[in-house]
Amino acid sequence: MATPSTPPTYGLAASFSSPDDLVRVVRLARAAGYRQMDAYTPMPVHGLAEALDLPPSRLPWGVLGGGITGMLVGIGLQSYTTIVLYPMNVGGRPLFSWPSFVPVTFELTILCAALVAVGGMIWRNGLPEPHHPIFNAPGFERASTDRFFLCIEATDPRFDAAATRRFLETAGAEEVQDVAR
Amino acid sequence: MTNAAATHDESRPPVLAPGATYASVTEKISGLVLSRTTPRWWILAFAVAFLALQVFLVATAYLVTTGTGIWGIRIPIGWGWAIINFVWWIGIGHAGTLISAILLLFRQDWRTSINRFAEAMTLFAVSCAGVFPILHMGRPWLAYWFAPYPNSMSLWPQFRSPLIWDVFAVTTYATVSALFWYIGLIPDLATLRDRALGRATRLIFGVMALGWRGSAKHWHRYETAYLLLAGLATPLVVSVHTVVSFDFAVSIIPGWHTTIFPPYFVAGAIYAGFAMVITLMVPLRRLLKLEDLITVRHLQNMAKVMLATGLVVVYGYAMEAFMAWYSGNEYEGFMLWNRMTGPYAPYYWTLLFCNAGVPQLLWLAKVRASPWLLFGVAMFVNWGMWLERYIIVVTSLHRDYLPSAWGMYSGTLWDVATFVGTLGIFGVAMLLFVRVLPMISIFEVRTLVRKPPSTHRVQGG
Amino acid sequence: MTAALPVAARLQRLSRTSHVVGLAVLALAGVGAYVANQQFLRSYLVAFLFWLGLGLGSLALLMLHHLVGGRWGKATAPILAAAARTLPLLALLFVPIAVGLRQLYVWATPIVPETHHAPVHHEVYLSPAGFLTRAALYFVVWIALAALVTRLGAAVAATGDLRRARWLARVSAAGLALYVLSMSFAAFDWGMSLDPQWYSTIYGLLFIVGQGLSGLALVIVALYLLAGEAAFELADRFHDLGNLLMAFVMLWAYISFSQLIIIWSGNLPEEIPWYLHRFNHGWEVVGLILVVLHFAVPFSVLLARRIKRRGRRLAAVALFVLLMRQVDLYWIIAPVFQADAVRLHWLDPALMCGLGGLWLAVFSRALARTWSVPPPRGGNAGRHRPR
């Protein structure tokens, strides 16, 4: 039950054997006004994020928040248990032995920050995502070895099966194929 | 920074043999995993390691049913082989984090083909380390008492004790190392998924890869997360061996209580860790025919790091010895004298020979460029660093303030068995890792292919 | 605007001005030497150790750069080399300490106080003759190293000769080892022995890391001031330097805390007085200032990319760190003399400025001879997004 808003294909995938070609075509596509697109590469390609104009990740802020939370939990846990819940004189040290509390506070800071970094990355990337239409692109299994793909999605307002295909071919794509939904 | 020292570059071997392509490096590394034939040496090595693992099971079963008395520990020496092994193992782990995190931050491209392997080494070494304090408790089934949780006894952990700091440090370290390792593996697992021939293999790798598709948006966030993790892991790794050194240093035992311990332990850990990486890497690169990816350059650089950290360790010995004399403190002075001339003097001088003497060979470029000579030096360091912990633990405890409470120590057969057993755990885990997961980060090596290594700038930073 | 003048001329002018100001302030402080002899020496020691840190820290960073390479070093090598060339001046500035030995160090006083029962070894080690011989040795090593490394470095930079480059790396490796060893003993002699009963094995590293931090902060400030218009294009360099600065700030905190927690936990009568002096009578406020302003604030600020990539902001942080280095040295040294209260004497800032004037004069003159603006992106096209 295809409605006009859900086109029959997911998009058009152009493939390249060199990351430099990919970056060049991505720039051209941006210049031509395409916005709904993504590139698929076997490794991080420098310059690609800039070419796609991806906003800087907000992950660092999350990690900072995680770190601060961990630090506060560390200080709170140790102070509360040592001063209130289980006060004990150890070698005449004060109940609030702040130098002794530094190591555990530090470890909890790092732990919480690292958990946010990993969890945040996986969550914001929408993983795990066992299936995605791009896997329908013919030959896509080489996107994890030595092929570089650019997929202009059908949801892009400027997308037109024939015109976009022509654009990609003239821009220098080695192969352009339909991606089934 | 290798890249920037362009003046030196021509004289150095490359980090990647010339002629490599995206497909060739992928083929080479994933081929090791996806190949259906298991090499004969692997089966042989696995059999030996598996046997050692059985020794561990026997030793542990006897220990749990009988008690820690089967070890050689007697008051005044309450910490014997178990703690020595703990410190030794955890120190070994440190090289992995150093290679994967610190060298990433310093944009050292040579880390790329060894980081995965070193991270795996970290993970397994930390597991082996963790075994010892737990067994040493005598009633390992009560280990959860270390955790801060409200319980019916209204007891809370004693946060002024370095042993509790250790629990937090080691568990955090194990967790973060595992996360770092797994995150690094995800893109390679996707490669294996796409290249696997068998249905089951594809399914397993597919599940582990979380549906990774190499999207630019994903890579973008991925790289940020990876760098953040590296930034977090770097101070973490320093903190772990620092906390281990606190186990000793915040006490007042002569030979333990000295302020140089934290940096000196951290340097010693990296020293031992690099020695272990070299020990494993030299035979493996030969057996797996990975000389194109793990080049002499890698070995040379590791040798340099080993030399530098080894010198810091020697600095630690020197400072300890000087202060024992300078302070005029009777107990400090005796501690040093006892180490040098007491019953454990042969151990002490052997340790100095292994840790401070032999590694000076690394000043010679010829030694650094010869894999098997390096292997020999690394073996001395492995042994020397174990002896160092033996000297620290045993000679400090066996004669401290009160002569009437002096004693002697030697490990028993069961100490040896437990130690050999953890070598078995480590060996089995390492061999399985090499067989079922890519031991070199494929996607990072691809970034080396993109640009010729000499002018290349590494990802990250 | 001063930027209109060529850099070399500006440096020459700075050299002359600071020379005159330094001498004038020192002359004024010389009056203080008559009025308050002992206070003069105490203030002098702190100021001397601070400026020594700039020279030695720069030498160490220079050797580190020649050993491991790195873009941060390429941009800053001339500055580091110029700072390393101030070591002969620093040797000269050591003379007042050598002369005033008996007023400064309790073990050198002819009448040993009753409370001080010295270990036998101190008669050998902590004797004026031993002290002066060792000091001479340190300076010979440092000056020789500085001369060798700066000369070889200049030759390599000019010719690109590979064989000499390898020699430079070797000299730097050995030089770093020598520096760490000699500076440790210098720290024991000049700082730790102020209280001859007290000892700490990490004390040498405390000074070494502090000097590295000082050298790095100096280089950042100098690079920003010299780059002028080009500072914008050096964002990558500043970023690297900013990361290094953060690493050193953390390292400083690490070393300082390690010493604290070990001595605090041990609580031994021969060690703990050092902290008792520094945790009471107002000194704890100085300590707290160090925790917050020498560590927490610079660390937090340097987490931000926006600060590290802008020369102006980074230079401001570095300048602040340099100020904190002085506070740190004051906190380490001064409580030995006045544990009962924090009393800042007018000679403290006066000598800091006076010695600084002379140091800056020599530094900027050396720099004027060699400085050229580094190329903004030497061969590093396609820079990846930095941290």
mmCIF file with all atom_site columns, N, CA, C and O in Angstrom, chain A residues 59-101:
data_model
loop_
_atom_site.group_PDB
_atom_site.id
_atom_site.type_symbol
_atom_site.label_atom_id
_atom_site.label_alt_id
_atom_site.label_comp_id
_atom_site.label_asym_id
_atom_site.label_entity_id
_atom_site.label_seq_id
_atom_site.pdbx_PDB_ins_code
_atom_site.Cartn_x
_atom_site.Cartn_y
_atom_site.Cartn_z
_atom_site.occupancy
_atom_site.B_iso_or_equiv
_atom_site.pdbx_formal_charge
_atom_site.auth_seq_id
_atom_site.auth_comp_id
_atom_site.auth_asym_id
_atom_site.auth_atom_id
_atom_site.pdbx_PDB_model_num
ATOM 1   N N  . LEU A 1 59  ? 28.039 14.271 21.756 1.00 0.00 ? 59  LEU A N  1
ATOM 2   C CA . LEU A 1 59  ? 28.468 13.246 22.706 1.00 0.00 ? 59  LEU A CA 1
ATOM 3   C C  . LEU A 1 59  ? 29.391 13.791 23.816 1.00 0.00 ? 59  LEU A C  1
ATOM 4   O O  . LEU A 1 59  ? 29.230 13.409 24.972 1.00 0.00 ? 59  LEU A O  1
ATOM 5   N N  . PRO A 1 60  ? 30.350 14.676 23.477 1.00 0.00 ? 60  PRO A N  1
ATOM 6   C CA . PRO A 1 60  ? 31.236 15.166 24.544 1.00 0.00 ? 60  PRO A CA 1
ATOM 7   C C  . PRO A 1 60  ? 30.478 15.756 25.727 1.00 0.00 ? 60  PRO A C  1
ATOM 8   O O  . PRO A 1 60  ? 30.886 15.572 26.884 1.00 0.00 ? 60  PRO A O  1
ATOM 9   N N  . TRP A 1 61  ? 29.357 16.417 25.448 1.00 0.00 ? 61  TRP A N  1
ATOM 10  C CA . TRP A 1 61  ? 28.597 17.000 26.566 1.00 0.00 ? 61  TRP A CA 1
ATOM 11  C C  . TRP A 1 61  ? 28.008 15.903 27.435 1.00 0.00 ? 61  TRP A C  1
ATOM 12  O O  . TRP A 1 61  ? 28.009 16.003 28.665 1.00 0.00 ? 61  TRP A O  1
ATOM 13  N N  . GLY A 1 62  ? 27.504 14.856 26.773 1.00 0.00 ? 62  GLY A N  1
ATOM 14  C CA . GLY A 1 62  ? 26.968 13.734 27.537 1.00 0.00 ? 62  GLY A CA 1
ATOM 15  C C  . GLY A 1 62  ? 28.035 13.100 28.405 1.00 0.00 ? 62  GLY A C  1
ATOM 16  O O  . GLY A 1 62  ? 27.804 12.765 29.565 1.00 0.00 ? 62  GLY A O  1
ATOM 17  N N  . VAL A 1 63  ? 29.220 12.958 27.820 1.00 0.00 ? 63  VAL A N  1
ATOM 18  C CA . VAL A 1 63  ? 30.314 12.338 28.564 1.00 0.00 ? 63  VAL A CA 1
ATOM 19  C C  . VAL A 1 63  ? 30.707 13.211 29.750 1.00 0.00 ? 63  VAL A C  1
ATOM 20  O O  . VAL A 1 63  ? 30.959 12.717 30.846 1.00 0.00 ? 63  VAL A O  1
ATOM 21  N N  . LEU A 1 64  ? 30.722 14.513 29.525 1.00 0.00 ? 64  LEU A N  1
ATOM 22  C CA . LEU A 1 64  ? 31.023 15.428 30.626 1.00 0.00 ? 64  LEU A CA 1
ATOM 23  C C  . LEU A 1 64  ? 29.989 15.253 31.738 1.00 0.00 ? 64  LEU A C  1
ATOM 24  O O  . LEU A 1 64  ? 30.324 15.149 32.921 1.00 0.00 ? 64  LEU A O  1
ATOM 25  N N  . GLY A 1 65  ? 28.719 15.187 31.338 1.00 0.00 ? 65  GLY A N  1
ATOM 26  C CA . GLY A 1 65  ? 27.654 14.977 32.325 1.00 0.00 ? 65  GLY A CA 1
ATOM 27  C C  . GLY A 1 65  ? 27.841 13.665 33.061 1.00 0.00 ? 65  GLY A C  1
ATOM 28  O O  . GLY A 1 65  ? 27.699 13.606 34.285 1.00 0.00 ? 65  GLY A O  1
ATOM 29  N N  . GLY A 1 66  ? 28.174 12.617 32.324 1.00 0.00 ? 66  GLY A N  1
ATOM 30  C CA . GLY A 1 66  ? 28.412 11.322 32.951 1.00 0.00 ? 66  GLY A CA 1
ATOM 31  C C  . GLY A 1 66  ? 29.540 11.399 33.956 1.00 0.00 ? 66  GLY A C  1
ATOM 32  O O  . GLY A 1 66  ? 29.446 10.872 35.074 1.00 0.00 ? 66  GLY A O  1
ATOM 33  N N  . GLY A 1 67  ? 30.614 12.081 33.562 1.00 0.00 ? 67  GLY A N  1
ATOM 34  C CA . GLY A 1 67  ? 31.759 12.210 34.461 1.00 0.00 ? 67  GLY A CA 1
ATOM 35  C C  . GLY A 1 67  ? 31.391 12.946 35.736 1.00 0.00 ? 67  GLY A C  1
ATOM 36  O O  . GLY A 1 67  ? 31.742 12.517 36.843 1.00 0.00 ? 67  GLY A O  1
ATOM 37  N N  . ILE A 1 68  ? 30.655 14.036 35.587 1.00 0.00 ? 68  ILE A N  1
ATOM 38  C CA . ILE A 1 68  ? 30.286 14.821 36.777 1.00 0.00 ? 68  ILE A CA 1
ATOM 39  C C  . ILE A 1 68  ? 29.370 13.998 37.679 1.00 0.00 ? 68  ILE A C  1
ATOM 40  O O  . ILE A 1 68  ? 29.530 13.984 38.910 1.00 0.00 ? 68  ILE A O  1
ATOM 41  N N  . THR A 1 69  ? 28.437 13.273 37.057 1.00 0.00 ? 69  THR A N  1
ATOM 42  C CA . THR A 1 69  ? 27.555 12.415 37.855 1.00 0.00 ? 69  THR A CA 1
ATOM 43  C C  . THR A 1 69  ? 28.377 11.395 38.639 1.00 0.00 ? 69  THR A C  1
ATOM 44  O O  . THR A 1 69  ? 28.173 11.203 39.843 1.00 0.00 ? 69  THR A O  1
ATOM 45  N N  . GLY A 1 70  ? 29.300 10.736 37.947 1.00 0.00 ? 70  GLY A N  1
ATOM 46  C CA . GLY A 1 70  ? 30.124 9.739  38.609 1.00 0.00 ? 70  GLY A CA 1
ATOM 47  C C  . GLY A 1 70  ? 30.906 10.335 39.767 1.00 0.00 ? 70  GLY A C  1
ATOM 48  O O  . GLY A 1 70  ? 31.022 9.729  40.837 1.00 0.00 ? 70  GLY A O  1
ATOM 49  N N  . MET A 1 71  ? 31.412 11.532 39.561 1.00 0.00 ? 71  MET A N  1
ATOM 50  C CA . MET A 1 71  ? 32.187 12.187 40.607 1.00 0.00 ? 71  MET A CA 1
ATOM 51  C C  . MET A 1 71  ? 31.317 12.462 41.828 1.00 0.00 ? 71  MET A C  1
ATOM 52  O O  . MET A 1 71  ? 31.705 12.165 42.967 1.00 0.00 ? 71  MET A O  1
ATOM 53  N N  . LEU A 1 72  ? 30.121 12.991 41.576 1.00 0.00 ? 72  LEU A N  1
ATOM 54  C CA . LEU A 1 72  ? 29.237 13.311 42.701 1.00 0.00 ? 72  LEU A CA 1
ATOM 55  C C  . LEU A 1 72  ? 28.810 12.034 43.435 1.00 0.00 ? 72  LEU A C  1
ATOM 56  O O  . LEU A 1 72  ? 28.757 12.004 44.668 1.00 0.00 ? 72  LEU A O  1
ATOM 57  N N  . VAL A 1 73  ? 28.517 10.995 42.655 1.00 0.00 ? 73  VAL A N  1
ATOM 58  C CA . VAL A 1 73  ? 28.139 9.723  43.287 1.00 0.00 ? 73  VAL A CA 1
ATOM 59  C C  . VAL A 1 73  ? 29.295 9.228  44.156 1.00 0.00 ? 73  VAL A C  1
ATOM 60  O O  . VAL A 1 73  ? 29.098 8.782  45.286 1.00 0.00 ? 73  VAL A O  1
ATOM 61  N N  . GLY A 1 74  ? 30.506 9.331  43.623 1.00 0.00 ? 74  GLY A N  1
ATOM 62  C CA . GLY A 1 74  ? 31.674 8.864  44.373 1.00 0.00 ? 74  GLY A CA 1
ATOM 63  C C  . GLY A 1 74  ? 31.838 9.606  45.685 1.00 0.00 ? 74  GLY A C  1
ATOM 64  O O  . GLY A 1 74  ? 31.993 8.994  46.752 1.00 0.00 ? 74  GLY A O  1
ATOM 65  N N  . ILE A 1 75  ? 31.771 10.931 45.615 1.00 0.00 ? 75  ILE A N  1
ATOM 66  C CA . ILE A 1 75  ? 31.950 11.716 46.843 1.00 0.00 ? 75  ILE A CA 1
ATOM 67  C C  . ILE A 1 75  ? 30.812 11.423 47.809 1.00 0.00 ? 75  ILE A C  1
ATOM 68  O O  . ILE A 1 75  ? 31.024 11.194 49.007 1.00 0.00 ? 75  ILE A O  1
ATOM 69  N N  . GLY A 1 76  ? 29.580 11.404 47.278 1.00 0.00 ? 76  GLY A N  1
ATOM 70  C CA . GLY A 1 76  ? 28.412 11.180 48.125 1.00 0.00 ? 76  GLY A CA 1
ATOM 71  C C  . GLY A 1 76  ? 28.441 9.824  48.786 1.00 0.00 ? 76  GLY A C  1
ATOM 72  O O  . GLY A 1 76  ? 28.263 9.703  50.012 1.00 0.00 ? 76  GLY A O  1
ATOM 73  N N  . LEU A 1 77  ? 28.700 8.800  48.004 1.00 0.00 ? 77  LEU A N  1
ATOM 74  C CA . LEU A 1 77  ? 28.710 7.433  48.534 1.00 0.00 ? 77  LEU A CA 1
ATOM 75  C C  . LEU A 1 77  ? 29.713 7.293  49.675 1.00 0.00 ? 77  LEU A C  1
ATOM 76  O O  . LEU A 1 77  ? 29.388 6.807  50.762 1.00 0.00 ? 77  LEU A O  1
ATOM 77  N N  . GLN A 1 78  ? 30.924 7.766  49.437 1.00 0.00 ? 78  GLN A N  1
ATOM 78  C CA . GLN A 1 78  ? 31.963 7.564  50.435 1.00 0.00 ? 78  GLN A CA 1
ATOM 79  C C  . GLN A 1 78  ? 31.726 8.411  51.676 1.00 0.00 ? 78  GLN A C  1
ATOM 80  O O  . GLN A 1 78  ? 31.899 7.943  52.802 1.00 0.00 ? 78  GLN A O  1
ATOM 81  N N  . SER A 1 79  ? 31.314 9.666  51.461 1.00 0.00 ? 79  SER A N  1
ATOM 82  C CA . SER A 1 79  ? 31.105 10.524 52.617 1.00 0.00 ? 79  SER A CA 1
ATOM 83  C C  . SER A 1 79  ? 29.953 9.995  53.464 1.00 0.00 ? 79  SER A C  1
ATOM 84  O O  . SER A 1 79  ? 30.064 9.876  54.688 1.00 0.00 ? 79  SER A O  1
ATOM 85  N N  . TYR A 1 80  ? 28.864 9.662  52.795 1.00 0.00 ? 80  TYR A N  1
ATOM 86  C CA . TYR A 1 80  ? 27.669 9.265  53.537 1.00 0.00 ? 80  TYR A CA 1
ATOM 87  C C  . TYR A 1 80  ? 27.905 7.962  54.297 1.00 0.00 ? 80  TYR A C  1
ATOM 88  O O  . TYR A 1 80  ? 27.572 7.852  55.478 1.00 0.00 ? 80  TYR A O  1
ATOM 89  N N  . THR A 1 81  ? 28.508 6.970  53.624 1.00 0.00 ? 81  THR A N  1
ATOM 90  C CA . THR A 1 81  ? 28.700 5.702  54.321 1.00 0.00 ? 81  THR A CA 1
ATOM 91  C C  . THR A 1 81  ? 29.748 5.837  55.427 1.00 0.00 ? 81  THR A C  1
ATOM 92  O O  . THR A 1 81  ? 29.602 5.251  56.487 1.00 0.00 ? 81  THR A O  1
ATOM 93  N N  . THR A 1 82  ? 30.772 6.623  55.200 1.00 0.00 ? 82  THR A N  1
ATOM 94  C CA . THR A 1 82  ? 31.854 6.691  56.182 1.00 0.00 ? 82  THR A CA 1
ATOM 95  C C  . THR A 1 82  ? 31.498 7.588  57.362 1.00 0.00 ? 82  THR A C  1
ATOM 96  O O  . THR A 1 82  ? 31.925 7.330  58.490 1.00 0.00 ? 82  THR A O  1
ATOM 97  N N  . ILE A 1 83  ? 30.720 8.638  57.108 1.00 0.00 ? 83  ILE A N  1
ATOM 98  C CA . ILE A 1 83  ? 30.427 9.580  58.191 1.00 0.00 ? 83  ILE A CA 1
ATOM 99  C C  . ILE A 1 83  ? 29.141 9.195  58.918 1.00 0.00 ? 83  ILE A C  1
ATOM 100 O O  . ILE A 1 83  ? 29.080 9.213  60.145 1.00 0.00 ? 83  ILE A O  1
ATOM 101 N N  . VAL A 1 84  ? 28.123 8.807  58.162 1.00 0.00 ? 84  VAL A N  1
ATOM 102 C CA . VAL A 1 84  ? 26.807 8.616  58.770 1.00 0.00 ? 84  VAL A CA 1
ATOM 103 C C  . VAL A 1 84  ? 26.499 7.144  59.024 1.00 0.00 ? 84  VAL A C  1
ATOM 104 O O  . VAL A 1 84  ? 26.176 6.742  60.144 1.00 0.00 ? 84  VAL A O  1
ATOM 105 N N  . LEU A 1 85  ? 26.628 6.329  57.997 1.00 0.00 ? 85  LEU A N  1
ATOM 106 C CA . LEU A 1 85  ? 26.129 4.960  58.117 1.00 0.00 ? 85  LEU A CA 1
ATOM 107 C C  . LEU A 1 85  ? 27.044 4.047  58.919 1.00 0.00 ? 85  LEU A C  1
ATOM 108 O O  . LEU A 1 85  ? 26.581 3.137  59.602 1.00 0.00 ? 85  LEU A O  1
ATOM 109 N N  . TYR A 1 86  ? 28.326 4.261  58.804 1.00 0.00 ? 86  TYR A N  1
ATOM 110 C CA . TYR A 1 86  ? 29.243 3.313  59.427 1.00 0.00 ? 86  TYR A CA 1
ATOM 111 C C  . TYR A 1 86  ? 30.493 4.041  59.907 1.00 0.00 ? 86  TYR A C  1
ATOM 112 O O  . TYR A 1 86  ? 31.594 3.806  59.429 1.00 0.00 ? 86  TYR A O  1
ATOM 113 N N  . PRO A 1 87  ? 30.309 4.982  60.859 1.00 0.00 ? 87  PRO A N  1
ATOM 114 C CA . PRO A 1 87  ? 31.468 5.745  61.318 1.00 0.00 ? 87  PRO A CA 1
ATOM 115 C C  . PRO A 1 87  ? 32.414 4.849  62.123 1.00 0.00 ? 87  PRO A C  1
ATOM 116 O O  . PRO A 1 87  ? 31.978 4.118  63.007 1.00 0.00 ? 87  PRO A O  1
ATOM 117 N N  . MET A 1 88  ? 33.678 4.876  61.766 1.00 0.00 ? 88  MET A N  1
ATOM 118 C CA . MET A 1 88  ? 34.637 4.027  62.463 1.00 0.00 ? 88  MET A CA 1
ATOM 119 C C  . MET A 1 88  ? 35.973 4.753  62.494 1.00 0.00 ? 88  MET A C  1
ATOM 120 O O  . MET A 1 88  ? 36.375 5.368  61.503 1.00 0.00 ? 88  MET A O  1
ATOM 121 N N  . ASN A 1 89  ? 36.634 4.671  63.646 1.00 0.00 ? 89  ASN A N  1
ATOM 122 C CA . ASN A 1 89  ? 37.938 5.306  63.777 1.00 0.00 ? 89  ASN A CA 1
ATOM 123 C C  . ASN A 1 89  ? 39.003 4.367  63.213 1.00 0.00 ? 89  ASN A C  1
ATOM 124 O O  . ASN A 1 89  ? 39.206 3.285  63.730 1.00 0.00 ? 89  ASN A O  1
ATOM 125 N N  . VAL A 1 90  ? 39.644 4.787  62.137 1.00 0.00 ? 90  VAL A N  1
ATOM 126 C CA . VAL A 1 90  ? 40.714 3.970  61.566 1.00 0.00 ? 90  VAL A CA 1
ATOM 127 C C  . VAL A 1 90  ? 42.017 4.731  61.712 1.00 0.00 ? 90  VAL A C  1
ATOM 128 O O  . VAL A 1 90  ? 42.252 5.712  61.023 1.00 0.00 ? 90  VAL A O  1
ATOM 129 N N  . GLY A 1 91  ? 42.825 4.270  62.632 1.00 0.00 ? 91  GLY A N  1
ATOM 130 C CA . GLY A 1 91  ? 44.139 4.887  62.827 1.00 0.00 ? 91  GLY A CA 1
ATOM 131 C C  . GLY A 1 91  ? 44.063 6.376  63.124 1.00 0.00 ? 91  GLY A C  1
ATOM 132 O O  . GLY A 1 91  ? 44.970 7.107  62.765 1.00 0.00 ? 91  GLY A O  1
ATOM 133 N N  . GLY A 1 92  ? 42.983 6.809  63.761 1.00 0.00 ? 92  GLY A N  1
ATOM 134 C CA . GLY A 1 92  ? 42.870 8.214  64.136 1.00 0.00 ? 92  GLY A CA 1
ATOM 135 C C  . GLY A 1 92  ? 42.575 9.139  62.989 1.00 0.00 ? 92  GLY A C  1
ATOM 136 O O  . GLY A 1 92  ? 42.618 10.352 63.124 1.00 0.00 ? 92  GLY A O  1
ATOM 137 N N  . ARG A 1 93  ? 42.283 8.592  61.834 1.00 0.00 ? 93  ARG A N  1
ATOM 138 C CA . ARG A 1 93  ? 41.975 9.454  60.691 1.00 0.00 ? 93  ARG A CA 1
ATOM 139 C C  . ARG A 1 93  ? 40.597 10.086 60.879 1.00 0.00 ? 93  ARG A C  1
ATOM 140 O O  . ARG A 1 93  ? 39.709 9.485  61.480 1.00 0.00 ? 93  ARG A O  1
ATOM 141 N N  . PRO A 1 94  ? 40.425 11.283 60.347 1.00 0.00 ? 94  PRO A N  1
ATOM 142 C CA . PRO A 1 94  ? 39.108 11.914 60.440 1.00 0.00 ? 94  PRO A CA 1
ATOM 143 C C  . PRO A 1 94  ? 38.065 11.094 59.675 1.00 0.00 ? 94  PRO A C  1
ATOM 144 O O  . PRO A 1 94  ? 38.408 10.357 58.751 1.00 0.00 ? 94  PRO A O  1
ATOM 145 N N  . LEU A 1 95  ? 36.799 11.233 60.059 1.00 0.00 ? 95  LEU A N  1
ATOM 146 C CA . LEU A 1 95  ? 35.758 10.493 59.342 1.00 0.00 ? 95  LEU A CA 1
ATOM 147 C C  . LEU A 1 95  ? 35.716 10.927 57.881 1.00 0.00 ? 95  LEU A C  1
ATOM 148 O O  . LEU A 1 95  ? 35.595 10.111 56.986 1.00 0.00 ? 95  LEU A O  1
ATOM 149 N N  . PHE A 1 96  ? 35.815 12.243 57.685 1.00 0.00 ? 96  PHE A N  1
ATOM 150 C CA . PHE A 1 96  ? 35.855 12.707 56.298 1.00 0.00 ? 96  PHE A CA 1
ATOM 151 C C  . PHE A 1 96  ? 37.321 12.730 55.851 1.00 0.00 ? 96  PHE A C  1
ATOM 152 O O  . PHE A 1 96  ? 37.981 13.752 55.886 1.00 0.00 ? 96  PHE A O  1
ATOM 153 N N  . SER A 1 97  ? 37.823 11.565 55.461 1.00 0.00 ? 97  SER A N  1
ATOM 154 C CA . SER A 1 97  ? 39.229 11.464 55.057 1.00 0.00 ? 97  SER A CA 1
ATOM 155 C C  . SER A 1 97  ? 39.337 11.780 53.578 1.00 0.00 ? 97  SER A C  1
ATOM 156 O O  . SER A 1 97  ? 39.468 10.882 52.756 1.00 0.00 ? 97  SER A O  1
ATOM 157 N N  . TRP A 1 98  ? 39.289 13.057 53.238 1.00 0.00 ? 98  TRP A N  1
ATOM 158 C CA . TRP A 1 98  ? 39.165 13.377 51.813 1.00 0.00 ? 98  TRP A CA 1
ATOM 159 C C  . TRP A 1 98  ? 40.286 12.839 50.928 1.00 0.00 ? 98  TRP A C  1
ATOM 160 O O  . TRP A 1 98  ? 40.014 12.416 49.813 1.00 0.00 ? 98  TRP A O  1
ATOM 161 N N  . PRO A 1 99  ? 41.554 12.794 51.403 1.00 0.00 ? 99  PRO A N  1
ATOM 162 C CA . PRO A 1 99  ? 42.542 12.245 50.467 1.00 0.00 ? 99  PRO A CA 1
ATOM 163 C C  . PRO A 1 99  ? 42.240 10.790 50.104 1.00 0.00 ? 99  PRO A C  1
ATOM 164 O O  . PRO A 1 99  ? 42.446 10.373 48.966 1.00 0.00 ? 99  PRO A O  1
ATOM 165 N N  . SER A 1 100 ? 41.697 10.041 51.069 1.00 0.00 ? 100 SER A N  1
ATOM 166 C CA . SER A 1 100 ? 41.397 8.631  50.797 1.00 0.00 ? 100 SER A CA 1
ATOM 167 C C  . SER A 1 100 ? 40.240 8.465  49.827 1.00 0.00 ? 100 SER A C  1
ATOM 168 O O  . SER A 1 100 ? 40.070 7.403  49.249 1.00 0.00 ? 100 SER A O  1
ATOM 169 N N  . PHE A 1 101 ? 39.433 9.491  49.706 1.00 0.00 ? 101 PHE A N  1
ATOM 170 C CA . PHE A 1 101 ? 38.245 9.349  48.854 1.00 0.00 ? 101 PHE A CA 1
ATOM 171 C C  . PHE A 1 101 ? 38.546 9.677  47.388 1.00 0.00 ? 101 PHE A C  1
ATOM 172 O O  . PHE A 1 101 ? 37.716 9.452  46.525 1.00 0.00 ? 101 PHE A O  1
#
